[in-house]
Amino acid sequence: MRTYAKPIAAVTGALALATTLTACGGSSAASDEKIVTVYSADGLKGEAGDGWYDKVFADFEKETGIKVKYVEGGSGEMVQRALREKSNTQADVIVTLPPFIQQADSKGLLQSYAPKGADQVDGGDKADDGKWISVVNNYFGFVHNKKELPAAPKTWEELLDAKYKDKLQYSTPGVAGDGTAVLIKAMHDFGGQGPAMAYLKKLQANNVGPSSSTSKLAPKTDKGELLVANGDVQMNFAQAKSMPNLGIWFPAKDGGKPTTFALPYAAGLVNKAPHTENGRKLLDFMLSERAQREVSAIGGGFPARKDVKPTDANAIELAKLMDGVEIFEPDWSDIDKNLTTYVDAWKSATGS
């Protein structure tokens, strides 16, 4: 068993591009523009403009004069969008959760770049060939409504109780990073694909239905529309600042210990990006000691750099939250290779 040893982060917000990007990928005119476009999974931008992205992007623009254009969605959604645009690339940087960052790499969407400070990021949190690197560490988790359900459930099996009918929801595997994480954790906790799908088939009786974005579930849980939903520690911890009824917990298999796994926000420089140099500068900035020190204090997450050890109140609270939770390491290469198979098995089991 490995218990928590370092800090996490996340929030929400949906922004679309304010203007249509017309520059062709890699053109000299585009490279001269003071713009960098980021496609990102939700979680790091605050609904009230108070998230880690909000601070980092504002500081970056002030320091460099480069404006950040931001597009947000589910992890899989962002990769699929970048893939559709492969012949006319629009994004410069993509930030997404595993296994979708590996998927982006396998589909040729990323180019190698080791940002300044990359040597301070653990080997498991970055690609050997420099195609992607974690900028914020994070862990998978669940939330519950502390008012309607003061004591968080302890096991997966408890969620089969009739009191959770139409009061439980998790985001869609294969579309949302945290939704895919439900499959990964269930397969680990139940000991394989077969037992996990058998359980999720039973759980479907209580499930409200699909959701492309995990961040949309926390407000429903805070309001009591849901009693339980999936999420991740960073995003939910940050959301809890404005959603006082949110509580974070980690399911265990009946008779076992609560478990989770690292689910970092990993960033990569997009292949044939229209503003490659600006993308490099932004990645350098996100991994700078200054930005990394703000991951817990502002973002509610864990720094990606091992030489940054925050002692702020959030960091202390996050450490307590993770205390006693067993952390396992998924086989990401297997998941990347077999993700479609696992998602298809889930669809078949749940009738989704």
Short mmCIF file of C-alpha atoms in Angstrom, two decimals:
data_model
loop_
_atom_site.label_atom_id
_atom_site.label_comp_id
_atom_site.label_asym_id
_atom_site.label_seq_id
_atom_site.Cartn_x
_atom_site.Cartn_y
_atom_site.Cartn_z
CA MET A 1 0.00 0.00 0.00
CA ARG A 2 1.21 3.47 -0.84
CA THR A 3 -0.34 6.40 0.95
CA TYR A 4 -0.44 10.01 -0.15
CA ALA A 5 2.86 11.79 -0.10
CA LYS A 6 2.50 14.88 -2.23
CA PRO A 7 -0.17 17.53 -2.95
CA ILE A 8 -3.32 17.99 -6.00
CA ALA A 9 -5.80 20.61 -8.09
CA ALA A 10 -9.23 21.55 -10.19
CA VAL A 11 -12.31 23.75 -10.96
CA THR A 12 -14.66 24.31 -13.85
CA GLY A 13 -15.91 26.74 -16.44
CA ALA A 14 -16.86 26.55 -20.08
CA LEU A 15 -15.40 29.03 -22.49
CA ALA A 16 -15.46 28.98 -26.25
CA LEU A 17 -13.13 30.79 -28.60
CA ALA A 18 -14.12 34.42 -28.71
CA THR A 19 -12.98 34.73 -32.29
CA THR A 20 -12.64 32.36 -35.18
CA LEU A 21 -9.09 31.27 -35.75
CA THR A 22 -8.21 31.57 -39.40
CA ALA A 23 -4.44 31.14 -39.43
CA CYS A 24 -3.18 28.07 -41.22
CA GLY A 25 -1.03 25.74 -39.15
CA GLY A 26 2.62 26.66 -39.14
CA SER A 27 2.40 29.80 -41.28
CA SER A 28 4.88 32.59 -40.62
CA ALA A 29 2.04 35.06 -40.16
CA ALA A 30 0.49 32.86 -37.50
CA SER A 31 3.79 32.39 -35.69
CA ASP A 32 4.16 36.15 -35.36
CA GLU A 33 0.78 36.52 -33.63
CA LYS A 34 0.72 37.23 -29.90
CA ILE A 35 -1.72 34.37 -29.33
CA VAL A 36 -1.61 30.88 -27.88
CA THR A 37 -4.61 28.55 -28.07
CA VAL A 38 -5.22 25.99 -25.34
CA TYR A 39 -7.60 23.03 -25.61
CA SER A 40 -8.17 21.70 -22.10
CA ALA A 41 -10.16 19.31 -19.98
CA ASP A 42 -12.33 21.14 -17.49
CA GLY A 43 -11.25 21.55 -13.89
CA LEU A 44 -8.49 24.15 -13.75
CA LYS A 45 -10.50 27.25 -14.62
CA GLY A 46 -12.67 28.84 -11.95
CA GLU A 47 -16.35 29.59 -12.52
CA ALA A 48 -15.75 32.89 -10.72
CA GLY A 49 -12.45 33.55 -12.49
CA ASP A 50 -10.52 32.36 -9.45
CA GLY A 51 -8.96 29.14 -10.73
CA TRP A 52 -5.34 28.21 -11.38
CA TYR A 53 -5.71 28.81 -15.11
CA ASP A 54 -7.19 32.24 -14.49
CA LYS A 55 -4.15 33.31 -12.47
CA VAL A 56 -1.56 31.63 -14.67
CA PHE A 57 -3.02 32.89 -17.94
CA ALA A 58 -3.34 36.45 -16.61
CA ASP A 59 0.25 36.43 -15.32
CA PHE A 60 1.50 34.91 -18.57
CA GLU A 61 -0.22 37.53 -20.70
CA LYS A 62 1.10 40.33 -18.49
CA GLU A 63 4.66 39.00 -18.65
CA THR A 64 4.79 38.07 -22.35
CA GLY A 65 2.04 40.05 -24.06
CA ILE A 66 0.72 36.75 -25.47
CA LYS A 67 -3.06 36.34 -25.20
CA VAL A 68 -4.42 32.93 -24.23
CA LYS A 69 -7.39 31.67 -26.24
CA TYR A 70 -9.07 28.95 -24.19
CA VAL A 71 -11.37 26.12 -25.25
CA GLU A 72 -12.72 23.68 -22.68
CA GLY A 73 -14.50 20.33 -22.70
CA GLY A 74 -14.23 16.70 -21.70
CA SER A 75 -10.82 15.05 -22.12
CA GLY A 76 -11.90 12.82 -24.99
CA GLU A 77 -13.87 15.64 -26.57
CA MET A 78 -10.77 17.87 -26.75
CA VAL A 79 -8.67 15.14 -28.34
CA GLN A 80 -11.37 14.40 -30.91
CA ARG A 81 -11.65 18.08 -31.78
CA ALA A 82 -7.90 18.36 -32.29
CA LEU A 83 -8.00 15.21 -34.40
CA ARG A 84 -10.73 16.62 -36.66
CA GLU A 85 -8.61 19.73 -37.18
CA LYS A 86 -5.40 17.81 -37.90
CA SER A 87 -5.20 19.11 -41.49
CA ASN A 88 -5.71 22.70 -40.29
CA THR A 89 -4.42 22.79 -36.74
CA GLN A 90 -6.02 25.36 -34.42
CA ALA A 91 -4.67 24.42 -30.97
CA ASP A 92 -1.14 25.07 -29.76
CA VAL A 93 -1.33 23.28 -26.40
CA ILE A 94 -3.61 20.47 -25.29
CA VAL A 95 -4.18 19.60 -21.62
CA THR A 96 -6.07 16.43 -20.82
CA LEU A 97 -6.27 13.54 -18.39
CA PRO A 98 -4.93 10.02 -18.95
CA PRO A 99 -5.51 7.93 -20.98
CA PHE A 100 -6.45 10.69 -23.41
CA ILE A 101 -3.05 12.38 -23.42
CA GLN A 102 -1.59 9.02 -24.47
CA GLN A 103 -4.35 8.76 -27.08
CA ALA A 104 -3.44 12.19 -28.44
CA ASP A 105 0.16 11.04 -28.72
CA SER A 106 -0.70 7.76 -30.45
CA LYS A 107 -2.77 9.66 -33.03
CA GLY A 108 0.16 11.91 -33.93
CA LEU A 109 -1.28 15.06 -32.37
CA LEU A 110 1.74 15.94 -30.22
CA GLN A 111 5.32 17.07 -30.82
CA SER A 112 8.25 16.67 -28.44
CA TYR A 113 9.13 19.49 -26.08
CA ALA A 114 10.63 19.37 -22.60
CA PRO A 115 9.61 22.55 -20.76
CA LYS A 116 11.96 24.26 -18.34
CA GLY A 117 11.63 22.43 -15.01
CA ALA A 118 10.77 19.11 -16.68
CA ASP A 119 13.70 17.51 -14.85
CA GLN A 120 11.80 18.09 -11.60
CA VAL A 121 8.78 16.06 -12.75
CA ASP A 122 8.77 12.36 -11.86
CA GLY A 123 9.31 9.93 -14.73
CA GLY A 124 5.85 8.43 -14.40
CA ASP A 125 4.30 11.87 -14.85
CA LYS A 126 5.83 12.57 -18.26
CA ALA A 127 6.50 10.83 -21.56
CA ASP A 128 10.01 9.53 -22.17
CA ASP A 129 10.07 11.21 -25.59
CA GLY A 130 8.87 14.60 -24.33
CA LYS A 131 5.46 14.41 -26.01
CA TRP A 132 3.56 15.27 -22.80
CA ILE A 133 4.18 16.25 -19.19
CA SER A 134 1.99 16.70 -16.11
CA VAL A 135 1.42 20.32 -15.10
CA VAL A 136 -0.93 19.64 -12.17
CA ASN A 137 -1.09 16.40 -10.21
CA ASN A 138 -4.50 15.11 -9.25
CA TYR A 139 -6.37 12.00 -8.07
CA PHE A 140 -9.65 10.36 -8.99
CA GLY A 141 -12.46 10.54 -6.45
CA PHE A 142 -16.17 10.80 -5.79
CA VAL A 143 -18.34 13.48 -4.17
CA HIS A 144 -21.40 13.28 -1.95
CA ASN A 145 -23.91 15.81 -0.64
CA LYS A 146 -22.86 16.40 2.98
CA LYS A 147 -26.26 17.85 3.94
CA GLU A 148 -28.48 15.05 2.59
CA LEU A 149 -25.86 12.33 3.09
CA PRO A 150 -23.69 13.43 6.03
CA ALA A 151 -21.70 10.18 6.16
CA ALA A 152 -20.10 9.35 2.83
CA PRO A 153 -20.65 5.81 1.55
CA LYS A 154 -17.67 3.55 2.16
CA THR A 155 -18.04 0.88 -0.52
CA TRP A 156 -19.09 0.40 -4.12
CA GLU A 157 -21.69 -2.09 -2.90
CA GLU A 158 -23.49 0.56 -0.82
CA LEU A 159 -24.25 2.47 -4.03
CA LEU A 160 -26.54 -0.35 -5.16
CA ASP A 161 -29.01 0.58 -2.41
CA ALA A 162 -32.41 1.77 -3.64
CA LYS A 163 -31.98 5.13 -1.89
CA TYR A 164 -29.54 6.09 -4.63
CA LYS A 165 -31.99 5.51 -7.47
CA ASP A 166 -31.90 8.57 -9.75
CA LYS A 167 -29.61 10.20 -7.16
CA LEU A 168 -26.34 8.90 -8.58
CA GLN A 169 -24.54 9.85 -11.76
CA TYR A 170 -21.10 9.41 -13.29
CA SER A 171 -19.69 10.96 -16.43
CA THR A 172 -19.47 8.97 -19.64
CA PRO A 173 -16.47 6.62 -20.04
CA GLY A 174 -14.62 7.22 -23.28
CA VAL A 175 -15.79 10.84 -23.40
CA ALA A 176 -14.83 12.31 -20.02
CA GLY A 177 -11.51 11.60 -18.34
CA ASP A 178 -13.11 11.12 -14.94
CA GLY A 179 -15.78 8.91 -16.49
CA THR A 180 -13.10 6.68 -17.96
CA ALA A 181 -11.51 6.68 -14.51
CA VAL A 182 -14.65 5.02 -13.13
CA LEU A 183 -13.92 2.04 -15.38
CA ILE A 184 -10.24 1.96 -14.44
CA LYS A 185 -10.90 2.03 -10.71
CA ALA A 186 -13.75 -0.50 -10.90
CA MET A 187 -11.60 -2.93 -12.90
CA HIS A 188 -8.85 -2.56 -10.30
CA ASP A 189 -11.08 -2.85 -7.24
CA PHE A 190 -13.18 -5.74 -8.54
CA GLY A 191 -10.24 -7.62 -10.03
CA GLY A 192 -10.79 -7.38 -13.77
CA GLN A 193 -13.05 -6.39 -16.63
CA GLY A 194 -15.68 -9.11 -16.10
CA PRO A 195 -16.45 -8.47 -12.41
CA ALA A 196 -16.29 -4.69 -12.93
CA MET A 197 -18.83 -4.76 -15.76
CA ALA A 198 -21.09 -7.07 -13.78
CA TYR A 199 -21.09 -4.51 -10.97
CA LEU A 200 -21.64 -1.51 -13.26
CA LYS A 201 -24.56 -3.36 -14.88
CA LYS A 202 -26.22 -3.54 -11.45
CA LEU A 203 -25.33 0.08 -10.68
CA GLN A 204 -27.09 1.23 -13.84
CA ALA A 205 -30.44 0.79 -12.10
CA ASN A 206 -29.56 3.83 -9.95
CA ASN A 207 -27.66 5.86 -12.55
CA VAL A 208 -29.31 9.04 -13.85
CA GLY A 209 -27.60 8.72 -17.23
CA PRO A 210 -24.74 10.02 -19.36
CA SER A 211 -22.84 13.26 -18.87
CA SER A 212 -20.09 14.42 -21.22
CA SER A 213 -18.51 16.63 -18.57
CA THR A 214 -17.75 15.65 -14.98
CA SER A 215 -17.66 19.25 -13.77
CA LYS A 216 -21.42 19.55 -14.38
CA LEU A 217 -22.13 16.91 -11.72
CA ALA A 218 -20.73 18.77 -8.72
CA PRO A 219 -23.33 21.59 -8.81
CA LYS A 220 -26.10 18.98 -9.00
CA THR A 221 -24.61 17.18 -6.01
CA ASP A 222 -24.22 20.40 -4.04
CA LYS A 223 -27.89 21.26 -4.65
CA GLY A 224 -29.05 17.79 -3.62
CA GLU A 225 -30.28 16.77 -7.07
CA LEU A 226 -27.68 14.00 -6.75
CA LEU A 227 -26.43 12.31 -3.60
CA VAL A 228 -23.30 10.88 -5.20
CA ALA A 229 -21.27 11.56 -8.36
CA ASN A 230 -17.78 10.98 -9.67
CA GLY A 231 -15.14 13.67 -9.91
CA ASP A 232 -11.53 14.29 -9.06
CA VAL A 233 -9.88 15.72 -5.99
CA GLN A 234 -8.50 18.92 -7.47
CA MET A 235 -11.64 19.97 -9.30
CA ASN A 236 -13.99 19.09 -6.46
CA PHE A 237 -11.77 20.62 -3.78
CA ALA A 238 -11.71 23.88 -5.73
CA GLN A 239 -15.46 23.74 -6.40
CA ALA A 240 -16.15 23.20 -2.70
CA LYS A 241 -15.12 26.82 -2.07
CA SER A 242 -18.43 27.90 -3.59
CA MET A 243 -20.34 24.63 -3.08
CA PRO A 244 -20.39 24.03 0.69
CA ASN A 245 -22.33 20.75 0.53
CA LEU A 246 -19.64 18.91 -1.48
CA GLY A 247 -17.69 16.19 0.29
CA ILE A 248 -14.92 14.11 -1.31
CA TRP A 249 -14.62 10.36 -0.73
CA PHE A 250 -13.04 7.23 -2.23
CA PRO A 251 -15.00 3.97 -2.69
CA ALA A 252 -13.60 0.66 -1.49
CA LYS A 253 -14.50 -2.86 -2.51
CA ASP A 254 -16.50 -4.46 0.29
CA GLY A 255 -13.93 -5.66 2.83
CA GLY A 256 -11.11 -3.66 1.25
CA LYS A 257 -9.47 -0.28 1.66
CA PRO A 258 -10.37 2.95 -0.17
CA THR A 259 -8.30 3.32 -3.33
CA THR A 260 -7.50 5.88 -5.97
CA PHE A 261 -4.92 6.59 -8.64
CA ALA A 262 -3.13 9.62 -10.03
CA LEU A 263 -5.11 11.43 -12.69
CA PRO A 264 -2.87 14.36 -13.61
CA TYR A 265 -3.56 17.20 -15.97
CA ALA A 266 -0.99 16.45 -18.65
CA ALA A 267 0.00 18.98 -21.29
CA GLY A 268 1.49 18.55 -24.72
CA LEU A 269 2.61 20.83 -27.53
CA VAL A 270 0.36 20.22 -30.54
CA ASN A 271 2.03 18.97 -33.71
CA LYS A 272 2.11 21.62 -36.46
CA ALA A 273 0.72 24.18 -34.00
CA PRO A 274 0.08 27.60 -35.54
CA HIS A 275 1.94 29.29 -32.67
CA THR A 276 4.50 26.69 -31.62
CA GLU A 277 6.93 29.10 -29.95
CA ASN A 278 4.13 30.67 -27.91
CA GLY A 279 3.03 27.18 -26.89
CA ARG A 280 6.54 26.42 -25.65
CA LYS A 281 6.56 29.63 -23.63
CA LEU A 282 3.22 28.79 -22.02
CA LEU A 283 4.37 25.28 -21.07
CA ASP A 284 7.53 26.76 -19.54
CA PHE A 285 5.38 29.20 -17.59
CA MET A 286 2.96 26.54 -16.29
CA LEU A 287 5.88 24.48 -14.99
CA SER A 288 7.71 27.44 -13.46
CA GLU A 289 8.24 27.40 -9.69
CA ARG A 290 6.01 30.46 -9.39
CA ALA A 291 3.03 28.81 -11.11
CA GLN A 292 3.60 25.48 -9.39
CA ARG A 293 3.56 27.11 -5.94
CA GLU A 294 0.05 28.35 -6.75
CA VAL A 295 -1.33 24.93 -7.73
CA SER A 296 -2.56 24.10 -4.22
CA ALA A 297 -3.17 27.58 -2.84
CA ILE A 298 -5.27 28.71 -5.84
CA GLY A 299 -6.15 25.56 -7.76
CA GLY A 300 -6.69 23.10 -4.93
CA GLY A 301 -4.36 20.61 -6.59
CA PHE A 302 -0.92 19.06 -6.29
CA PRO A 303 2.21 20.50 -7.90
CA ALA A 304 3.74 18.46 -10.71
CA ARG A 305 7.25 19.51 -9.68
CA LYS A 306 8.73 17.44 -6.86
CA ASP A 307 10.94 20.34 -5.71
CA VAL A 308 7.86 22.47 -4.97
CA LYS A 309 6.48 21.53 -1.56
CA PRO A 310 3.66 23.90 -0.57
CA THR A 311 2.69 24.46 3.05
CA ASP A 312 -0.44 26.55 2.50
CA ALA A 313 -3.74 25.67 4.17
CA ASN A 314 -5.08 23.91 1.08
CA ALA A 315 -1.98 21.73 0.81
CA ILE A 316 -2.35 20.68 4.45
CA GLU A 317 -6.06 19.90 4.01
CA LEU A 318 -5.39 17.92 0.83
CA ALA A 319 -2.74 15.85 2.58
CA LYS A 320 -5.25 14.95 5.32
CA LEU A 321 -7.86 14.03 2.72
CA MET A 322 -5.48 11.60 1.05
CA ASP A 323 -4.21 10.07 4.29
CA GLY A 324 -4.86 6.32 4.43
CA VAL A 325 -6.03 6.06 0.83
CA GLU A 326 -4.24 3.36 -1.14
CA ILE A 327 -2.84 4.66 -4.44
CA PHE A 328 -2.39 2.22 -7.30
CA GLU A 329 -0.76 2.78 -10.68
CA PRO A 330 -2.82 1.83 -13.74
CA ASP A 331 -1.18 0.20 -16.75
CA TRP A 332 -1.67 3.17 -19.05
CA SER A 333 -0.17 1.45 -22.07
CA ASP A 334 -2.75 -1.35 -21.72
CA ILE A 335 -5.55 1.15 -21.22
CA ASP A 336 -4.50 3.19 -24.25
CA LYS A 337 -4.33 0.02 -26.34
CA ASN A 338 -7.63 -1.48 -25.11
CA LEU A 339 -9.70 1.59 -24.23
CA THR A 340 -12.21 1.00 -27.04
CA THR A 341 -12.68 -2.59 -25.88
CA TYR A 342 -13.29 -1.51 -22.28
CA VAL A 343 -15.71 1.25 -23.28
CA ASP A 344 -17.60 -1.12 -25.59
CA ALA A 345 -17.84 -3.64 -22.73
CA TRP A 346 -19.25 -0.90 -20.50
CA LYS A 347 -21.80 0.11 -23.17
CA SER A 348 -22.88 -3.50 -23.53
CA ALA A 349 -23.15 -4.07 -19.78
CA THR A 350 -25.11 -0.90 -19.08
CA GLY A 351 -27.12 -0.62 -22.28
CA SER A 352 -25.67 2.85 -22.83
#
